[in-house]
Amino acid sequence: MSEPSASGSAAARRTPAPPRIPLQVEGAAAPEPVDYLVHHLTSYRYQRTVDRNYGRAHVEPRATPYQRVLSHEVTVEPAPAVLTAHTDVYGNSSTFLLVNGPHDALDVHSRARVTVLGREYPPERLAAPWESCTQDRWGNLMPAESVDFVLPSPRIRTIPAVREIAEQVFTPERPIGEALADLTHRIHTGFTYSSGATTVTSTLEEVLAARHGVCQDFSHVGVAVARCMGLAARYVSGYLRTASADPATLGTAPTGEMIGSAASHAWLSVLVPGCGWVDIDPTNNTFVDQRFVTTAWGRDYTDVPPLRGIVVGPAGNRSTLEVAVGVVPEARD
């Protein structure tokens, strides 16, 4: 994930106001769709030659009410013996790969074309008390596929520090839209983005104690807070819009002040009756909009890492990892 700029310092990040809630306005035109060319490259280099590589990638953008997938392709170098697609229990597309034979490098390319639509929500739905969105209020009307997102998961559980944030955000009868804006803002201003502060194995307790982390950590905090109040919340992985100096290269730069746009990104979504899933990004203090491309969702990071696998080779072998992402707008016909 990208390094924070000087403007991302703790002092600067505490100045923004809570994010604007994207509400539908009667008679207003819907935002124009945005087309993107998406390229995600994951590169491993091994200190010594390895014999075999098994991997599973969650890098294919998925179709949603706000996103259309026009094309997608995964290619692997060296050529894999097996490359198969799979759909998991949450409807995410994943790719299994097997490279069978000596190799000292592995490159996994994901290329896609997507169209992203604007998100605006009915004002009366986001004005409803947050209590009306809990599992108790949903009852049998809660979608069956949402039940997993109310319960604790391997990386997310309720601890005292989570409960403390939740009680400050979800005060009695507070409108759900206002509460989600406050949750987004509170994490954004209360935690410092620092790419070296945590790893993929850092726990929720460690992140809450240090108040440092990256988008994965901030998403886990947001999901934990929402779930502890009985709301259905899921972890979402994807990408942010980038800017490319040369369309022929993958080199990217952040768009504006968006943090995390040079690698895979993460945020969270909360289920709201009459709206469906409402997505928020605490890292960037915003509701999710057309700058975001969704790849997968699950209970937490454990369900949808961009790439995980097993390498068979010499004991003690080391590897280096580089990731590059381009999400570049494409001119519409």
XYZ file of C-alpha atoms in Angstrom:
333
model
C 0.000 0.000 0.000
C 1.253 3.492 -0.754
C 3.311 5.548 1.636
C 1.534 8.546 3.180
C 2.625 11.949 1.928
C 3.572 14.837 4.170
C -0.050 15.987 3.964
C -1.032 12.661 5.537
C 0.611 13.494 8.861
C -1.363 13.043 12.057
C -1.920 16.786 12.472
C -3.130 17.322 8.917
C -5.411 14.305 8.969
C -7.295 15.571 12.020
C -8.602 18.684 10.229
C -11.185 17.236 7.739
C -14.893 17.438 8.478
C -17.010 14.262 8.491
C -17.630 12.973 4.959
C -20.571 14.120 2.872
C -23.412 11.596 2.842
C -24.303 10.799 -0.807
C -28.080 11.288 -0.849
C -30.415 11.159 -3.816
C -31.777 14.579 -4.808
C -35.126 14.679 -6.562
C -34.759 15.826 -10.156
C -30.957 15.716 -10.103
C -29.152 13.774 -12.836
C -27.310 10.625 -11.811
C -23.496 10.790 -11.966
C -22.038 9.708 -15.293
C -20.563 6.174 -15.332
C -16.755 5.912 -15.347
C -14.875 3.254 -17.332
C -11.538 1.961 -16.052
C -8.650 -0.120 -17.291
C -7.403 -2.095 -14.285
C -3.993 -3.783 -14.107
C -2.704 -5.464 -10.942
C 0.779 -7.010 -10.969
C 2.114 -9.152 -8.119
C 5.802 -10.085 -8.453
C 7.792 -12.502 -6.298
C 11.556 -12.945 -6.623
C 13.152 -15.921 -4.862
C 16.656 -15.992 -3.437
C 17.054 -19.602 -4.611
C 15.159 -21.569 -7.227
C 11.885 -23.086 -6.042
C 10.229 -26.232 -7.367
C 6.512 -25.544 -7.160
C 4.044 -22.722 -6.485
C 0.416 -23.114 -5.431
C -1.636 -19.907 -5.248
C -5.123 -18.486 -4.935
C -5.808 -14.934 -6.094
C -8.757 -12.625 -5.408
C -7.998 -10.050 -8.099
C -11.004 -10.202 -10.428
C -13.422 -7.261 -10.124
C -16.911 -8.497 -9.284
C -20.281 -7.440 -10.621
C -22.296 -5.367 -8.145
C -25.284 -3.007 -8.378
C -22.718 -0.239 -8.939
C -20.143 -2.038 -11.064
C -20.127 -3.840 -14.409
C -17.260 -6.103 -15.414
C -16.665 -5.866 -19.157
C -13.651 -8.204 -19.356
C -11.073 -9.871 -17.154
C -7.974 -12.011 -17.607
C -5.347 -13.480 -15.289
C -1.951 -14.410 -16.729
C 0.955 -16.026 -14.893
C 4.671 -16.138 -15.653
C 6.175 -18.707 -15.870
C 3.332 -20.506 -17.599
C 1.259 -22.426 -15.032
C 0.398 -26.104 -15.245
C -3.024 -25.278 -13.764
C -5.003 -22.017 -13.941
C -8.670 -22.364 -12.980
C -11.461 -20.044 -11.880
C -13.623 -20.593 -8.793
C -16.541 -18.814 -7.105
C -16.492 -18.837 -3.312
C -19.356 -18.891 -0.809
C -19.672 -15.086 -0.914
C -19.863 -14.945 -4.711
C -16.293 -13.729 -5.196
C -14.344 -14.952 -8.187
C -10.917 -16.354 -7.407
C -8.181 -17.963 -9.481
C -6.195 -21.066 -8.527
C -2.736 -21.473 -10.022
C -0.007 -24.097 -10.000
C 3.449 -23.489 -11.395
C 5.113 -26.892 -11.510
C 8.839 -26.818 -12.242
C 11.975 -24.902 -11.252
C 11.610 -21.115 -11.242
C 13.140 -18.158 -9.435
C 10.366 -15.614 -10.068
C 6.571 -15.481 -10.191
C 4.517 -12.742 -11.855
C 0.711 -12.711 -11.606
C -1.064 -10.182 -13.838
C -4.754 -9.297 -13.530
C -6.200 -7.117 -16.295
C -9.797 -5.927 -16.448
C -12.152 -3.354 -17.925
C -14.956 -2.170 -15.659
C -17.680 0.457 -15.547
C -18.388 2.050 -12.168
C -21.698 3.801 -11.463
C -22.430 6.538 -8.949
C -23.852 5.726 -5.517
C -26.633 7.802 -4.016
C -29.003 6.647 -1.288
C -32.640 7.507 -0.414
C -32.549 10.254 2.250
C -35.367 8.694 4.266
C -33.457 5.400 4.549
C -30.254 6.971 5.855
C -32.326 9.149 8.202
C -33.736 6.052 9.931
C -32.413 5.277 13.444
C -29.437 2.966 13.354
C -31.297 0.545 15.632
C -33.661 -0.234 12.736
C -30.693 -1.737 10.841
C -29.670 -4.273 13.485
C -30.137 -8.005 13.204
C -32.837 -7.898 15.897
C -34.922 -5.426 13.856
C -34.318 -7.205 10.540
C -35.481 -10.531 11.966
C -36.383 -13.058 9.257
C -36.161 -10.310 6.617
C -32.365 -10.176 6.884
C -30.845 -11.715 3.734
C -29.498 -15.183 4.518
C -26.116 -14.353 2.972
C -25.683 -11.524 5.495
C -25.737 -13.631 8.663
C -21.979 -14.316 8.557
C -21.345 -10.579 8.609
C -23.030 -10.084 11.989
C -20.967 -12.718 13.802
C -17.339 -12.535 15.002
C -14.740 -13.762 12.504
C -11.107 -14.919 12.694
C -9.702 -11.371 12.670
C -12.626 -9.438 14.150
C -14.211 -9.720 17.563
C -15.640 -7.425 20.210
C -13.141 -6.146 22.756
C -13.476 -3.254 25.250
C -11.724 -0.739 22.951
C -14.173 -1.596 20.151
C -17.159 -1.216 22.442
C -15.895 2.175 23.580
C -15.847 3.539 20.013
C -19.224 1.976 19.249
C -20.925 3.648 22.200
C -19.611 7.047 21.094
C -20.804 6.590 17.501
C -24.075 4.702 17.833
C -25.936 6.847 20.333
C -29.685 6.174 20.840
C -31.882 6.888 17.789
C -29.048 8.459 15.808
C -29.682 8.362 12.018
C -27.735 5.521 10.403
C -26.239 7.798 7.719
C -24.951 10.233 10.316
C -23.556 7.376 12.408
C -21.679 5.887 9.428
C -20.234 9.296 8.557
C -19.087 9.714 12.155
C -17.555 6.219 12.263
C -15.635 6.955 9.051
C -14.398 10.299 10.365
C -13.575 9.025 13.849
C -11.292 6.265 12.544
C -9.730 8.579 9.949
C -8.819 11.221 12.538
C -8.145 8.896 15.468
C -5.644 6.600 13.739
C -2.459 7.399 11.805
C -1.856 5.828 8.403
C 1.597 4.220 8.436
C 2.535 1.457 6.007
C 5.284 0.053 8.219
C 3.324 0.017 11.467
C 1.507 -3.295 10.943
C 1.637 -6.515 8.928
C -1.063 -8.834 7.575
C -0.823 -10.773 10.856
C -1.322 -7.775 13.169
C -4.275 -8.227 15.498
C -7.206 -5.921 16.131
C -5.951 -5.452 19.696
C -2.531 -4.301 18.453
C -4.031 -1.813 16.004
C -6.394 -0.330 18.598
C -3.573 -0.018 21.122
C -1.090 1.628 18.734
C -3.604 3.714 16.759
C -1.438 3.173 13.669
C -2.051 1.001 10.626
C -3.134 0.771 6.999
C -6.431 0.449 5.169
C -6.800 -3.232 6.119
C -6.504 -2.362 9.811
C -8.890 0.591 9.659
C -11.454 -1.551 7.849
C -11.192 -4.227 10.535
C -11.788 -1.597 13.220
C -14.871 -0.265 11.404
C -16.331 -3.734 10.872
C -15.725 -4.645 14.518
C -17.483 -1.496 15.747
C -20.522 -2.038 13.523
C -20.861 -5.739 14.358
C -20.647 -5.204 18.086
C -23.833 -3.108 17.811
C -25.684 -5.847 15.906
C -25.173 -4.445 12.404
C -24.162 -6.587 9.437
C -20.765 -5.349 8.217
C -18.337 -6.856 5.741
C -14.717 -6.313 4.731
C -14.280 -5.197 1.107
C -11.146 -5.367 -1.016
C -10.460 -3.550 -4.263
C -8.633 -0.619 -5.800
C -8.622 3.157 -5.967
C -8.421 5.258 -9.101
C -4.827 6.084 -10.032
C -3.097 8.412 -12.450
C -0.501 7.143 -14.908
C 2.277 9.272 -16.360
C 2.510 6.951 -19.368
C -0.441 4.784 -20.498
C 2.052 2.157 -21.716
C 3.460 1.606 -18.221
C 2.031 0.390 -14.938
C 3.677 3.159 -12.932
C 0.977 4.937 -10.958
C 0.468 7.895 -8.686
C -2.311 8.725 -6.219
C -5.296 10.746 -7.416
C -5.580 13.896 -5.323
C -5.232 13.150 -1.637
C -6.464 9.558 -1.786
C -4.332 7.241 0.340
C -3.647 3.662 -0.757
C -4.069 3.999 -4.508
C -0.755 2.472 -5.587
C -1.671 -1.020 -4.344
C -4.745 -3.007 -3.360
C -7.117 -1.159 -1.038
C -9.725 -2.086 1.584
C -12.831 -0.554 3.115
C -16.079 -1.768 4.714
C -19.806 -1.836 4.032
C -22.809 -1.916 6.347
C -26.237 -3.330 5.493
C -29.038 -0.724 5.612
C -32.703 -1.638 4.928
C -33.919 -0.039 1.737
C -30.380 0.834 0.595
C -28.559 -2.468 0.560
C -24.875 -2.278 1.421
C -23.510 1.205 2.130
C -19.724 1.387 1.693
C -17.417 3.678 3.677
C -13.647 4.186 3.558
C -12.133 5.339 6.874
C -8.648 5.572 5.339
C -9.803 8.408 3.091
C -12.699 9.783 5.182
C -15.282 9.197 2.471
C -18.285 7.190 1.403
C -17.276 4.921 -1.469
C -17.901 6.463 -4.879
C -16.743 6.159 -8.499
C -13.084 6.319 -7.535
C -13.326 2.759 -6.162
C -13.249 -0.626 -7.942
C -14.515 -3.629 -5.949
C -12.869 -7.053 -6.245
C -14.191 -9.141 -3.331
C -15.738 -9.127 0.127
C -15.733 -11.399 3.138
C -15.839 -11.522 6.908
C -12.326 -10.016 7.147
C -8.991 -9.985 5.308
C -8.557 -13.723 5.895
C -11.318 -14.490 3.381
C -10.083 -12.346 0.480
C -6.319 -11.633 0.378
C -5.200 -10.586 -3.121
C -2.810 -13.564 -3.325
C -1.860 -16.343 -0.958
C -0.200 -19.671 -1.511
C 2.397 -22.293 -0.725
C 5.895 -22.458 -2.201
C 7.844 -25.709 -2.340
C 11.602 -25.215 -2.377
C 14.819 -25.091 -0.344
C 14.528 -24.658 3.416
C 15.177 -21.098 4.553
C 14.647 -19.661 1.092
C 13.712 -15.972 1.060
C 11.615 -13.929 -1.331
C 10.899 -10.299 -2.132
C 7.458 -9.006 -3.085
C 6.497 -6.051 -5.262
C 2.948 -4.975 -6.104
C 1.858 -2.383 -8.661
C -1.675 -1.292 -9.511
C -3.094 0.896 -12.246
C -6.763 1.939 -12.305
C -6.841 4.421 -15.160
C -9.994 6.046 -16.598
C -10.821 5.059 -20.147
C -12.492 7.446 -22.584
C -16.144 6.547 -23.203
C -17.408 6.130 -26.778
